[in-house]
Coordinates of C-alpha atoms (C1' of nucleotides) in Angstrom, one line a residue:
Chain E
X118 CA 27.8 -0.2 -8.4
X119 CA 24.5 -0.1 -6.8
X120 CA 23.1 -2.8 -4.6
X121 CA 20.9 -5.4 -6.2
X122 CA 17.2 -5.3 -5.1
X123 CA 15.2 -8.4 -4.6
X124 CA 11.4 -8.0 -4.0
X125 CA 8.6 -10.5 -3.8
X126 CA 4.9 -10.6 -3.4
X127 CA 3.4 -13.2 -1.2
X128 CA 3.0 -16.5 -3.1
X129 CA -0.8 -16.6 -3.6
X130 CA -2.9 -19.5 -2.7
X131 CA -5.0 -20.2 -5.8
X132 CA -8.0 -22.1 -4.4
X133 CA -10.0 -19.4 -6.1
X134 CA -9.5 -16.8 -8.8
X135 CA -7.5 -13.7 -7.9
X136 CA -9.4 -11.0 -6.1
X137 CA -8.7 -7.3 -5.7
X138 CA -6.4 -8.0 -2.8
X139 CA -4.1 -10.0 -5.0
X140 CA -4.2 -7.3 -7.6
X141 CA -3.4 -4.6 -5.0
X142 CA -0.4 -6.5 -3.7
X143 CA 0.9 -7.2 -7.1
X144 CA 0.5 -3.6 -8.2
X145 CA 2.1 -2.1 -5.1
X146 CA 5.1 -4.5 -5.4
X147 CA 5.4 -3.8 -9.1
X148 CA 5.5 0.0 -8.5
X149 CA 8.3 -0.5 -6.0
X150 CA 10.2 -2.8 -8.4
X151 CA 9.8 -0.4 -11.2
X152 CA 10.9 2.5 -9.1
X153 CA 14.1 0.6 -8.1
X154 CA 14.9 -0.2 -11.7
X155 CA 14.5 3.5 -12.7
X156 CA 16.6 4.3 -9.7
X157 CA 19.4 2.3 -11.2
X158 CA 19.2 -0.8 -9.1
X159 CA 19.4 -4.2 -10.6
X160 CA 16.0 -5.7 -9.6
X161 CA 14.6 -9.2 -9.2
X162 CA 10.9 -9.3 -8.7
X163 CA 9.3 -12.6 -7.9
X164 CA 5.6 -13.6 -7.6
X165 CA 3.8 -16.9 -8.0
X166 CA 1.3 -19.4 -6.6
X167 CA 1.4 -21.7 -3.6
X168 CA -0.4 -24.7 -4.8
X169 CA 0.0 -27.4 -2.2
X170 CA -1.9 -28.1 0.9
X171 CA -5.2 -29.6 2.0
X172 CA -7.4 -26.9 0.7
X173 CA -6.4 -27.2 -2.9
X174 CA -6.8 -31.0 -2.7
X175 CA -10.2 -30.6 -1.1
X176 CA -11.3 -28.0 -3.6
X177 CA -10.3 -30.2 -6.5
X178 CA -12.0 -33.2 -5.0
X179 CA -15.2 -31.1 -4.5
X180 CA -15.1 -30.4 -8.2
X181 CA -14.3 -33.9 -9.1
X182 CA -11.1 -32.9 -10.7
X183 CA -7.4 -33.8 -10.5
X184 CA -5.7 -31.5 -8.0
X185 CA -2.8 -30.9 -10.4
X186 CA -5.3 -30.0 -13.2
X187 CA -7.1 -27.5 -11.0
X188 CA -3.8 -26.0 -9.8
X189 CA -2.7 -25.5 -13.4
X190 CA -5.9 -23.7 -14.2
X191 CA -6.0 -21.5 -11.1
X192 CA -2.4 -20.6 -11.4
X193 CA -2.9 -19.5 -14.9
X194 CA -5.5 -17.0 -13.8
X195 CA -2.9 -15.4 -11.5
X196 CA -0.4 -15.3 -14.3
X197 CA -3.0 -13.7 -16.5
X198 CA -3.7 -11.1 -13.9
X199 CA -0.1 -10.2 -13.8
X200 CA 0.0 -9.7 -17.5
X201 CA -3.1 -7.7 -17.6
X202 CA -2.0 -5.4 -14.8
X203 CA 1.4 -4.7 -16.2
X204 CA 3.2 -6.5 -13.4
X205 CA 6.8 -6.6 -14.3
X206 CA 7.7 -9.8 -12.4
X207 CA 11.0 -11.5 -13.4
X208 CA 9.8 -14.9 -12.3
X209 CA 6.4 -16.3 -11.8
X210 CA 6.9 -19.4 -9.6
X211 CA 4.8 -22.3 -8.9
X212 CA 5.4 -24.5 -5.8
X213 CA 4.4 -27.5 -7.9
X214 CA 7.5 -27.1 -10.1
X215 CA 10.3 -29.7 -9.8
X216 CA 13.0 -27.3 -8.9
X217 CA 10.8 -26.0 -6.1
X218 CA 10.3 -29.5 -4.7
X219 CA 14.0 -30.0 -4.8
X220 CA 14.7 -26.7 -3.0
X221 CA 12.1 -27.5 -0.3
X222 CA 13.7 -30.9 0.3
X223 CA 17.1 -29.3 0.5
X224 CA 16.0 -26.8 3.1
X225 CA 14.3 -29.6 5.0
X226 CA 17.6 -31.5 5.1
X227 CA 19.4 -28.4 6.4
X228 CA 16.9 -28.1 9.2
X229 CA 17.3 -31.8 9.9
X230 CA 21.1 -31.6 9.8
X231 CA 20.9 -28.7 12.3
X232 CA 19.1 -30.9 14.7
X233 CA 15.9 -28.9 14.5
X234 CA 13.5 -31.6 13.3
X235 CA 12.1 -34.5 15.3
X236 CA 9.4 -37.1 14.8
X237 CA 6.6 -37.0 17.4
X238 CA 2.8 -37.1 17.5
X239 CA 0.4 -34.3 16.9
X240 CA -2.6 -34.6 19.1
X241 CA -5.7 -32.4 19.1
X242 CA -9.4 -32.0 18.5
X243 CA -9.8 -32.9 14.8
X244 CA -12.9 -32.4 12.7
X245 CA -13.1 -34.9 9.9
X246 CA -15.6 -32.8 8.1
X247 CA -13.4 -29.7 8.2
X248 CA -10.2 -31.7 8.0
X249 CA -8.7 -29.4 10.5
X250 CA -7.5 -29.3 14.1
X251 CA -9.0 -26.9 16.6
X252 CA -7.8 -25.6 19.9
X253 CA -9.7 -26.6 23.0
X254 CA -10.7 -22.9 23.5
X255 CA -12.3 -22.7 20.1
X256 CA -14.7 -25.5 20.7
X257 CA -18.3 -25.2 21.7
X258 CA -20.5 -27.8 23.4
X259 CA -23.4 -29.2 21.5
X260 CA -26.3 -31.4 22.5
X261 CA -25.4 -34.2 24.8
X262 CA -21.9 -32.8 25.6
X263 CA -20.7 -33.4 22.0
X264 CA -17.7 -31.1 21.3
X265 CA -18.2 -29.0 18.2
X266 CA -15.8 -27.0 16.0
X267 CA -16.4 -23.3 15.4
X268 CA -18.1 -24.4 12.2
X269 CA -20.4 -26.6 14.2
X270 CA -19.0 -29.9 13.1
X271 CA -18.2 -32.7 15.5
X272 CA -14.6 -33.1 16.6
X273 CA -12.7 -36.0 18.1
X274 CA -9.4 -36.3 19.8
X275 CA -7.0 -37.5 17.2
X276 CA -3.3 -38.4 17.2
X277 CA -1.2 -38.1 14.1
X278 CA 2.5 -38.8 13.5
X279 CA 4.2 -35.6 12.6
X280 CA 7.6 -34.0 12.2
X281 CA 8.2 -31.1 14.5
X282 CA 10.5 -28.1 14.0
X283 CA 12.2 -26.7 17.1
X284 CA 10.7 -23.3 16.9
X285 CA 11.0 -22.8 20.6
X286 CA 14.7 -22.8 20.2
X287 CA 14.5 -19.6 18.1
X288 CA 12.5 -17.5 20.5
X289 CA 15.5 -15.6 21.8
X290 CA 17.4 -15.4 18.5
X291 CA 14.2 -13.9 16.8
X292 CA 13.7 -11.3 19.5
X293 CA 17.4 -10.4 19.3
X294 CA 17.0 -10.1 15.6
X295 CA 13.9 -7.8 15.8
X296 CA 15.7 -5.6 18.3
X297 CA 18.9 -5.4 16.2
X298 CA 16.9 -4.8 12.9
X299 CA 14.1 -2.3 13.7
X300 CA 13.2 -2.1 10.0
X301 CA 12.8 -5.9 9.6
X302 CA 9.0 -5.8 10.3
X303 CA 7.0 -2.9 9.0
X304 CA 4.8 -1.1 9.6
X305 CA 5.5 -0.8 13.3
X306 CA 2.0 -2.0 14.4
X307 CA 2.9 -5.3 12.8
X308 CA 6.2 -5.4 14.5
X309 CA 4.6 -4.9 17.9
X310 CA 2.2 -7.7 17.3
X311 CA 5.0 -10.0 16.3
X312 CA 7.3 -9.1 19.2
X313 CA 4.5 -9.6 21.7
X314 CA 3.6 -12.9 20.1
X315 CA 7.1 -14.2 20.3
X316 CA 7.6 -12.9 23.8
X317 CA 4.6 -14.9 24.8
X318 CA 6.6 -18.0 24.1
X319 CA 7.0 -20.2 21.0
X320 CA 5.9 -23.8 20.8
X321 CA 7.4 -26.2 18.4
X322 CA 5.8 -26.3 15.0
X323 CA 4.3 -29.4 13.4
X324 CA 5.8 -29.3 9.9
X325 CA 4.6 -32.4 8.2
X326 CA 1.2 -34.1 7.5
X327 CA 0.2 -37.6 6.8
X328 CA -3.5 -37.0 6.2
X329 CA -3.0 -36.1 2.6
X330 CA -0.3 -36.3 0.0
X331 CA -0.7 -33.1 -2.1
X332 CA 2.6 -31.5 -1.3
X333 CA 6.4 -31.9 -1.1
X334 CA 7.4 -35.3 0.2
X335 CA 9.5 -35.3 3.3
X336 CA 12.9 -36.7 2.5
X337 CA 13.2 -40.1 4.1
X338 CA 9.6 -40.2 5.3
X339 CA 7.7 -40.7 2.1
X340 CA 4.3 -41.0 3.8
X341 CA 4.7 -37.4 5.1
X342 CA 4.3 -34.2 3.1
X343 CA 5.8 -30.9 4.2
X344 CA 3.7 -28.3 6.0
X345 CA 2.6 -26.0 3.2
X346 CA 4.1 -22.9 4.7
X347 CA 7.5 -24.4 4.9
X348 CA 7.2 -25.3 1.3
X349 CA 5.6 -22.0 0.3
X350 CA 8.1 -19.8 2.0
X351 CA 10.9 -21.6 0.3
X352 CA 9.7 -20.2 -3.0
X353 CA 11.5 -17.0 -2.1
X354 CA 14.8 -18.8 -2.4
X355 CA 14.0 -21.5 -4.9
X356 CA 12.9 -18.7 -7.3
X357 CA 16.4 -17.5 -7.6
X358 CA 18.2 -20.8 -7.7
X359 CA 18.5 -22.3 -4.3
X360 CA 19.8 -24.9 -3.5
X361 CA 22.2 -24.4 -6.4
X362 CA 24.8 -21.7 -6.1
X363 CA 23.6 -19.7 -9.1
X364 CA 24.6 -16.2 -10.1
X365 CA 21.1 -15.0 -9.3
X366 CA 21.2 -16.6 -5.9
X367 CA 24.5 -15.0 -5.0
X368 CA 23.4 -11.6 -6.2
X369 CA 19.9 -11.4 -4.8
X370 CA 19.7 -13.3 -1.5
X371 CA 18.9 -12.1 1.1
X372 CA 15.7 -10.4 -0.2
X373 CA 15.4 -6.7 0.1
X374 CA 11.7 -6.9 1.0
X375 CA 8.8 -9.4 1.1
X376 CA 5.5 -7.6 0.4
X377 CA 2.7 -9.5 2.1
X378 CA -0.8 -9.0 3.5
X379 CA -1.2 -8.3 7.1
X380 CA -2.9 -11.7 7.7
X381 CA 0.3 -13.6 7.0
X382 CA 2.7 -11.5 8.9
X383 CA 3.5 -14.3 11.4
X384 CA 4.5 -16.8 8.8
X385 CA 7.0 -14.3 7.4
X386 CA 8.3 -12.8 10.6
X387 CA 8.5 -15.8 12.9
X388 CA 8.5 -19.1 11.0
X389 CA 10.4 -18.0 7.9
X390 CA 13.3 -16.3 9.7
X391 CA 13.5 -19.3 12.1
X392 CA 13.6 -21.7 9.2
X393 CA 16.4 -19.6 7.6
X394 CA 18.4 -19.3 10.8
X395 CA 18.2 -23.1 11.2
X396 CA 19.2 -23.5 7.6
X397 CA 22.1 -21.2 8.1
X398 CA 20.9 -18.7 5.5
X399 CA 20.7 -14.9 5.8
X400 CA 17.4 -13.4 6.6
X401 CA 15.4 -11.0 4.4
X402 CA 16.0 -7.4 5.2
X403 CA 12.4 -6.4 5.5
X404 CA 8.9 -7.8 5.6
X405 CA 6.1 -5.4 4.9
X406 CA 2.6 -6.2 5.8
X407 CA 0.1 -4.1 3.8
X408 CA -3.5 -3.5 4.7
X409 CA -6.7 -4.9 3.2
X410 CA -9.0 -3.3 0.7
X411 CA -12.5 -2.8 1.9
X412 CA -15.5 -2.4 -0.2
X413 CA -17.2 0.8 0.9
X414 CA -15.6 0.3 4.3
X415 CA -16.8 -3.3 4.6
X416 CA -14.8 -6.5 4.3
X417 CA -15.2 -8.3 1.1
X418 CA -16.7 -11.7 1.3
X419 CA -18.5 -14.1 -1.0
X420 CA -21.6 -14.1 1.3
X421 CA -21.9 -10.3 1.1
X422 CA -21.6 -10.5 -2.6
X423 CA -19.2 -7.6 -2.7
X424 CA -16.1 -9.4 -4.0
X425 CA -14.5 -7.5 -6.7
X426 CA -12.8 -9.0 -9.8
X427 CA -9.7 -6.9 -10.6
X428 CA -9.9 -7.9 -14.2
X429 CA -13.3 -6.4 -14.5
X430 CA -12.1 -3.2 -12.9
X431 CA -9.2 -3.0 -15.2
X432 CA -11.5 -3.4 -18.1
X433 CA -14.0 -0.9 -16.9
X434 CA -11.6 1.9 -15.8
X435 CA -8.3 1.0 -17.4
X436 CA -5.2 -0.6 -15.9
X437 CA -3.4 2.6 -15.1
X438 CA -6.5 4.1 -13.6
X439 CA -6.8 1.2 -11.3
X440 CA -3.1 1.2 -10.4
X441 CA -3.2 4.9 -9.8
X442 CA -6.2 4.8 -7.6
X443 CA -4.9 2.0 -5.4
X444 CA -1.5 3.5 -4.9
X445 CA -2.7 7.0 -4.5
X446 CA -5.8 6.5 -2.3
X447 CA -4.6 3.8 0.0
X448 CA -1.8 4.6 2.5
X449 CA 0.5 1.7 2.1
X450 CA 0.4 -0.4 5.3
X451 CA -3.1 0.6 6.2
X452 CA -6.5 -0.7 5.1
X453 CA -8.1 1.2 2.3
X454 CA -11.6 1.6 1.0
X455 CA -12.6 1.0 -2.5
X456 CA -15.7 2.0 -4.5
X457 CA -16.4 2.8 -8.1
X458 CA -17.3 6.3 -7.2
X459 CA -13.9 6.8 -5.5
X460 CA -12.0 5.5 -8.5
X461 CA -13.9 7.7 -10.9
X462 CA -13.5 10.8 -8.6
X463 CA -9.8 10.3 -7.9
X464 CA -8.8 9.4 -11.4
X465 CA -10.8 12.2 -13.0
X466 CA -9.5 14.8 -10.6
X467 CA -5.8 13.8 -10.7
X468 CA -5.2 12.1 -14.0
X469 CA -7.7 13.5 -16.4
X470 CA -8.3 17.0 -15.1
X471 CA -4.9 17.9 -13.6
X472 CA -2.1 16.0 -15.2
X473 CA -3.8 14.8 -18.4
X474 CA -5.2 18.2 -19.2
X475 CA -1.9 19.9 -18.3
X476 CA -0.1 17.7 -20.9
X477 CA -2.9 18.1 -23.4
X478 CA -3.2 21.9 -23.2
X479 CA 0.6 22.3 -23.3
X480 CA 1.2 20.0 -26.2
X481 CA -1.7 21.5 -28.1
X482 CA -0.1 24.9 -27.9
X483 CA 3.2 23.6 -29.1
X484 CA 1.5 21.8 -31.9
X485 CA -0.6 24.8 -33.0
X486 CA 1.7 27.7 -32.2
X487 CA 5.0 26.1 -33.0
X488 CA 3.9 23.7 -35.7
X489 CA 4.9 20.9 -33.4
X490 CA 8.5 21.9 -33.2
X491 CA 9.9 22.2 -29.7
X492 CA 10.2 25.9 -28.9
X493 CA 13.5 27.5 -28.0
X494 CA 14.3 28.9 -24.6
X495 CA 15.0 32.6 -24.7
X496 CA 16.5 33.6 -21.4
X497 CA 15.4 32.6 -17.9
X498 CA 12.6 34.2 -16.0
X499 CA 12.4 33.8 -12.2
X500 CA 9.0 32.2 -12.6
X501 CA 10.5 29.6 -14.9
X502 CA 13.3 28.9 -12.5
X503 CA 10.9 28.5 -9.6
X504 CA 8.8 26.0 -11.4
X505 CA 11.7 24.0 -12.7
X506 CA 13.1 23.9 -9.2
X507 CA 9.8 22.8 -7.7
X508 CA 9.3 20.1 -10.2
X509 CA 12.9 19.0 -10.0
X510 CA 12.7 18.7 -6.3
X511 CA 9.5 16.6 -6.4
X512 CA 11.0 14.3 -9.1
X513 CA 14.5 13.8 -7.9
X514 CA 14.1 14.3 -4.1
X515 CA 10.6 13.9 -2.7
X516 CA 9.3 11.1 -4.8
X517 CA 12.4 8.9 -4.5
X518 CA 12.5 9.6 -0.8
X519 CA 8.9 8.5 -0.3
X520 CA 9.5 5.5 -2.4
X521 CA 12.5 4.3 -0.4
X522 CA 10.1 4.5 2.6
X523 CA 7.5 2.5 0.6
X524 CA 5.1 5.5 1.0
X525 CA 3.7 5.4 -2.4
X526 CA 0.6 7.5 -1.7
X527 CA 2.9 10.2 -0.4
X528 CA 5.1 10.0 -3.4
X529 CA 2.0 10.6 -5.6
X530 CA 0.9 13.4 -3.4
X531 CA 4.2 15.1 -4.0
X532 CA 3.8 14.4 -7.6
X533 CA 0.3 16.0 -7.7
X534 CA 1.7 19.1 -5.9
X535 CA 4.1 19.6 -8.8
X536 CA 1.3 19.1 -11.3
X537 CA -0.8 21.8 -9.5
X538 CA 2.2 24.1 -9.7
X539 CA 2.5 23.6 -13.4
X540 CA -1.2 24.3 -14.0
X541 CA -0.9 27.5 -11.9
X542 CA 2.1 28.5 -13.9
X543 CA 0.2 28.0 -17.2
X544 CA -2.6 30.3 -16.0
X545 CA -0.3 33.0 -14.7
X546 CA 1.9 33.0 -17.8
X547 CA -1.0 32.6 -20.2
X548 CA 1.1 31.5 -23.2
X549 CA -1.9 31.8 -25.5
X550 CA -2.0 35.5 -24.9
X551 CA 1.8 35.8 -25.4
X552 CA 1.5 34.5 -28.9
X553 CA 0.7 38.0 -30.2
X554 CA 2.4 40.2 -27.5
X555 CA 5.7 38.3 -26.9
X556 CA 6.2 35.2 -29.0
X557 CA 9.7 34.6 -27.6
X558 CA 8.3 34.6 -24.1
X559 CA 5.6 32.2 -25.2
X560 CA 8.3 29.9 -26.5
X561 CA 10.2 29.9 -23.3
X562 CA 7.0 29.3 -21.3
X563 CA 6.0 26.3 -23.5
X564 CA 9.6 24.9 -23.4
X565 CA 9.6 25.2 -19.6
X566 CA 6.3 23.4 -19.4
X567 CA 7.4 20.7 -21.8
X568 CA 10.4 20.0 -19.7
X569 CA 8.4 19.8 -16.5
X570 CA 5.7 17.6 -18.0
X571 CA 8.4 15.2 -19.3
X572 CA 9.9 15.0 -15.8
X573 CA 6.6 14.4 -14.2
X574 CA 5.9 11.6 -16.7
X575 CA 9.2 10.1 -16.0
X576 CA 8.6 10.2 -12.3
X577 CA 5.2 8.6 -12.5
X578 CA 6.3 5.7 -14.6
X579 CA 6.3 3.2 -11.7
X580 CA 2.6 3.9 -11.0
X581 CA 1.1 4.1 -14.5
X582 CA 3.8 2.6 -16.8
X583 CA 1.6 2.3 -19.8
X584 CA 0.3 5.8 -20.0
X585 CA 3.5 7.4 -18.9
X586 CA 5.4 5.6 -21.7
X587 CA 2.8 6.7 -24.3
X588 CA 3.2 10.3 -23.2
X589 CA 6.9 10.2 -23.2
X590 CA 6.8 8.6 -26.6
X591 CA 4.6 11.4 -27.9
X592 CA 7.0 13.9 -26.5
X593 CA 10.0 12.2 -28.0
X594 CA 11.8 11.9 -24.7
X595 CA 14.8 9.7 -25.3
X596 CA 14.8 6.3 -23.4
X597 CA 18.1 7.0 -21.6
X598 CA 16.7 10.0 -19.7
X599 CA 13.6 8.2 -18.6
X600 CA 14.9 7.6 -15.1
X601 CA 15.3 9.5 -11.8
X602 CA 19.0 10.2 -12.2
X603 CA 18.8 11.7 -15.7
X604 CA 15.3 13.2 -15.7
X605 CA 16.7 16.6 -14.8
X606 CA 19.7 16.4 -17.2
X607 CA 20.2 18.5 -20.3
X608 CA 18.2 16.7 -22.9
X609 CA 15.6 19.2 -24.0
X610 CA 17.7 21.5 -26.2
X611 CA 19.4 18.6 -28.1
X612 CA 15.9 17.2 -28.7
X613 CA 14.6 20.5 -29.9
X614 CA 17.7 21.3 -32.0
X615 CA 17.5 17.8 -33.5
X616 CA 14.3 19.0 -35.1
X617 CA 11.9 16.7 -33.2
X618 CA 8.3 17.5 -34.0
X619 CA 5.3 16.4 -32.1
X620 CA 2.2 15.1 -33.7
X621 CA -1.3 16.2 -32.8
X622 CA -1.5 15.3 -29.1
X623 CA -3.8 12.5 -28.1
X624 CA -5.3 12.6 -24.7
X625 CA -4.1 9.7 -22.5
X626 CA -6.4 10.0 -19.6
X627 CA -10.1 10.1 -20.7
X628 CA -12.6 11.2 -18.0
X629 CA -14.2 8.1 -16.5
X630 CA -17.9 7.7 -16.0
X631 CA -19.6 5.8 -13.3
X632 CA -21.0 2.6 -14.8
X633 CA -24.8 2.3 -14.8
X634 CA -26.1 0.4 -11.8
X635 CA -26.4 -3.2 -12.5
X636 CA -29.0 -4.7 -10.4
X637 CA -29.8 -3.6 -6.8
X638 CA -27.8 -4.9 -3.9
X639 CA -29.5 -7.7 -2.0
Chain O
rG9 C1' -9.8 -11.3 29.3
rG10 C1' -4.5 -9.8 27.6
rC11 C1' -1.6 -6.9 24.0
rG12 C1' -1.8 -3.3 20.1
rA13 C1' -3.8 0.4 16.5
rA14 C1' -7.2 4.1 15.5
rG15 C1' -11.1 8.1 16.6
rU16 C1' -8.7 15.6 13.2
rA17 C1' -13.3 20.3 8.5
rG18 C1' -19.7 17.3 4.9
rC19 C1' -16.5 13.1 2.7
rU20 C1' -11.3 10.6 2.5
rC21 C1' -7.3 11.5 5.1
rA22 C1' -1.8 14.5 6.4
rG23 C1' 0.1 16.2 10.8
rC24 C1' 8.0 13.2 12.7
rU25 C1' 11.2 13.4 18.2
rG26 C1' 5.2 18.8 22.1
rG27 C1' 6.0 25.4 20.2
rU28 C1' 3.9 31.1 15.5
rU29 C1' -3.3 32.2 13.3
rA30 C1' -4.6 23.1 13.0
rG31 C1' -3.3 21.3 6.9
rA32 C1' -4.4 18.8 1.8
rG33 C1' -7.7 16.6 -1.8
rC34 C1' -12.8 15.9 -3.1
rG35 C1' -17.5 18.5 -2.3
rG36 C1' -19.8 23.6 -1.3
rU37 C1' -19.7 29.1 -2.2
rG38 C1' -17.7 33.6 -4.9
rG39 C1' -14.6 35.4 -8.6
rA40 C1' -10.9 35.1 -13.0
rA41 C1' -9.6 33.0 -17.5
rU42 C1' -10.8 30.6 -22.3
rC43 C1' -4.9 27.4 -24.5
rA44 C1' -7.1 22.5 -23.0
rU45 C1' -10.5 16.2 -21.9
rA46 C1' -17.0 22.0 -19.6
rA47 C1' -10.7 20.7 -18.0
rU48 C1' -7.7 25.2 -15.2
rC49 C1' -6.4 29.2 -11.7
rC50 C1' -7.5 32.5 -7.4
rA51 C1' -10.2 33.4 -2.9
rU52 C1' -13.2 31.3 0.8
rA53 C1' -15.8 28.0 3.6
rG54 C1' -15.0 29.6 11.1
rG55 C1' -13.3 21.7 12.6
rU56 C1' -14.1 22.5 21.4
rC57 C1' -8.3 17.8 16.8
rG58 C1' -13.9 11.1 20.5
rG59 C1' -15.3 12.7 26.3
rG60 C1' -13.0 14.0 31.0
rG61 C1' -8.7 14.9 34.0
rG62 C1' -3.3 15.8 34.4
rU63 C1' 2.1 17.2 33.2
rU64 C1' 4.3 21.7 30.9
rC65 C1' 5.9 28.5 29.9
rA66 C1' 3.4 25.7 25.7
rA67 C1' -0.4 19.5 23.8
rG68 C1' -4.0 17.3 18.2
rU69 C1' 1.3 15.8 19.5
rC70 C1' 3.3 13.2 26.4
rC71 C1' 0.6 10.7 31.0
rC72 C1' -4.2 8.7 33.3
rU73 C1' -9.2 7.4 32.7
rC74 C1' -13.8 6.6 30.0
rC75 C1' -16.5 5.8 25.2
rU76 C1' -16.4 3.8 20.1
rU77 C1' -14.2 1.0 16.0
rC78 C1' -10.6 -2.3 14.4
rG79 C1' -6.3 -5.9 14.6
rC80 C1' -3.4 -9.9 17.1
rU81 C1' -4.0 -13.7 20.9
rA82 C1' -0.1 -20.1 16.5
rC83 C1' 0.0 -24.8 13.4
rC84 C1' -6.9 -23.7 7.2
rA85 C1' -4.2 -21.2 4.0

RNA sequence: GGCGAAGUAGCUCAGCUGGUUAGAGCGGUGGAAUCAUAAUCCAUAGGUCGGGGGUUCAAGUCCCUCCUUCGCUACCA
């Protein structure tokens, strides 16, 4: 029996609508989850929203709304995004849910029972206007020696009662864990940062707040709410049942991998494992920090006006086109650049021209020259064998290997190489010419192509599930062979002999056009 | 300042533990073909692998230094 696979996205903070970064993370995580399912693993895929904390409260107040009400609305946008983008999450979790509060308090009690929590005072330079503490080093001096925050607001020395977590105690255990588990933090650059950070010494962490109440109440200290990260990270275990000893919990914890953005690596590779160690729970096997998407090489920000709405892109170019572009063009773990031109170019070249056209030209020949019946195979030619071998290797060796390494763009590169080989084969064999000279040979060629295209469609399912399924449906490929283990099995002849007939093929990957310019950039 | 990452063909990037003529896609150029979504296939385009120095029989691939860009340097998420 294969090992269960538990994967999560970060739990998004919904103080705004989802942006392209959220979509990217969800899509990448979804592709991995889908791959593992097709790879025969039992998968649990969790995503959701982290709705507590000061910012949500502030945002709501700024809008004159109930915080809970705003959270409901914002969270719904994230859920909607998942539906639109074909994200196959098993659970969409909200930190405001009752079971999550219960889980957060349970883990709190474990930390407390382990002697890692103590009540003290948090002191620092506090800006009332920003509602945030700042480090001495961040401050600037204004007129008359007034200390100012980086935002230019006045700060004053403030003392607040707070619970502290003995993070310092875990410095050594964490470093030992990193050393013993080299795959725990990926990519390596993130691991280096984390190790250096921890080696630099860990201070105890303030894990409760009294300045607002939008959060999980601290057990026994009702005027405190838990530090949002402690609460948010707990989602990864509350999602599958913790603190109850459920079947899902037993099966899926520890997580196989948390997929997160590079900006929150520390929370996942220092705080989270420390909390878990303290709670006596196993640690996730891997934390992967992906890169950011840049708009034409520049950071996206509201002030630059280059923030991209993923829903708009999906609508404009199609869900699968967007998914394909992001997974193909961006090397997972590194920053990537986005632009409408790049999407159009990439998707047209790979999906429309190469793969889509390959399927279309082949299926059209079968439809016209064989009346839609799947042609028989009349003996093996070395060229056929070579192509089948090449495609088979890409589908059952290269793509899975790259996926296991979370190298999705490389998996797609291998996939494209196989697509190129098929198009080259079509041109060399020229089945349209064989129709008159050697009809049997034509049938063998078309059958070979049919098999290859089906395998390629099976392999690409994690990336473009909607289109791949449509194509496989058109081709009559049985459900039980639509996975990596059985893609290369003997299904073609039974399907052909069963009298399956394809309909007039319908193109699945229309060529995209660049949308007309809408207003000049400022 | 400290630590780290990166700088490879016009563009976007591959190049693992050093080893035959430095690779791919897109774009460009020249052919072929016409089944197909004017899609495809073949050939090709002569990049001092950021600058300099060093180690080695041999370096894009290791070491030093300089330049440029970027990330991290804790309690806003």
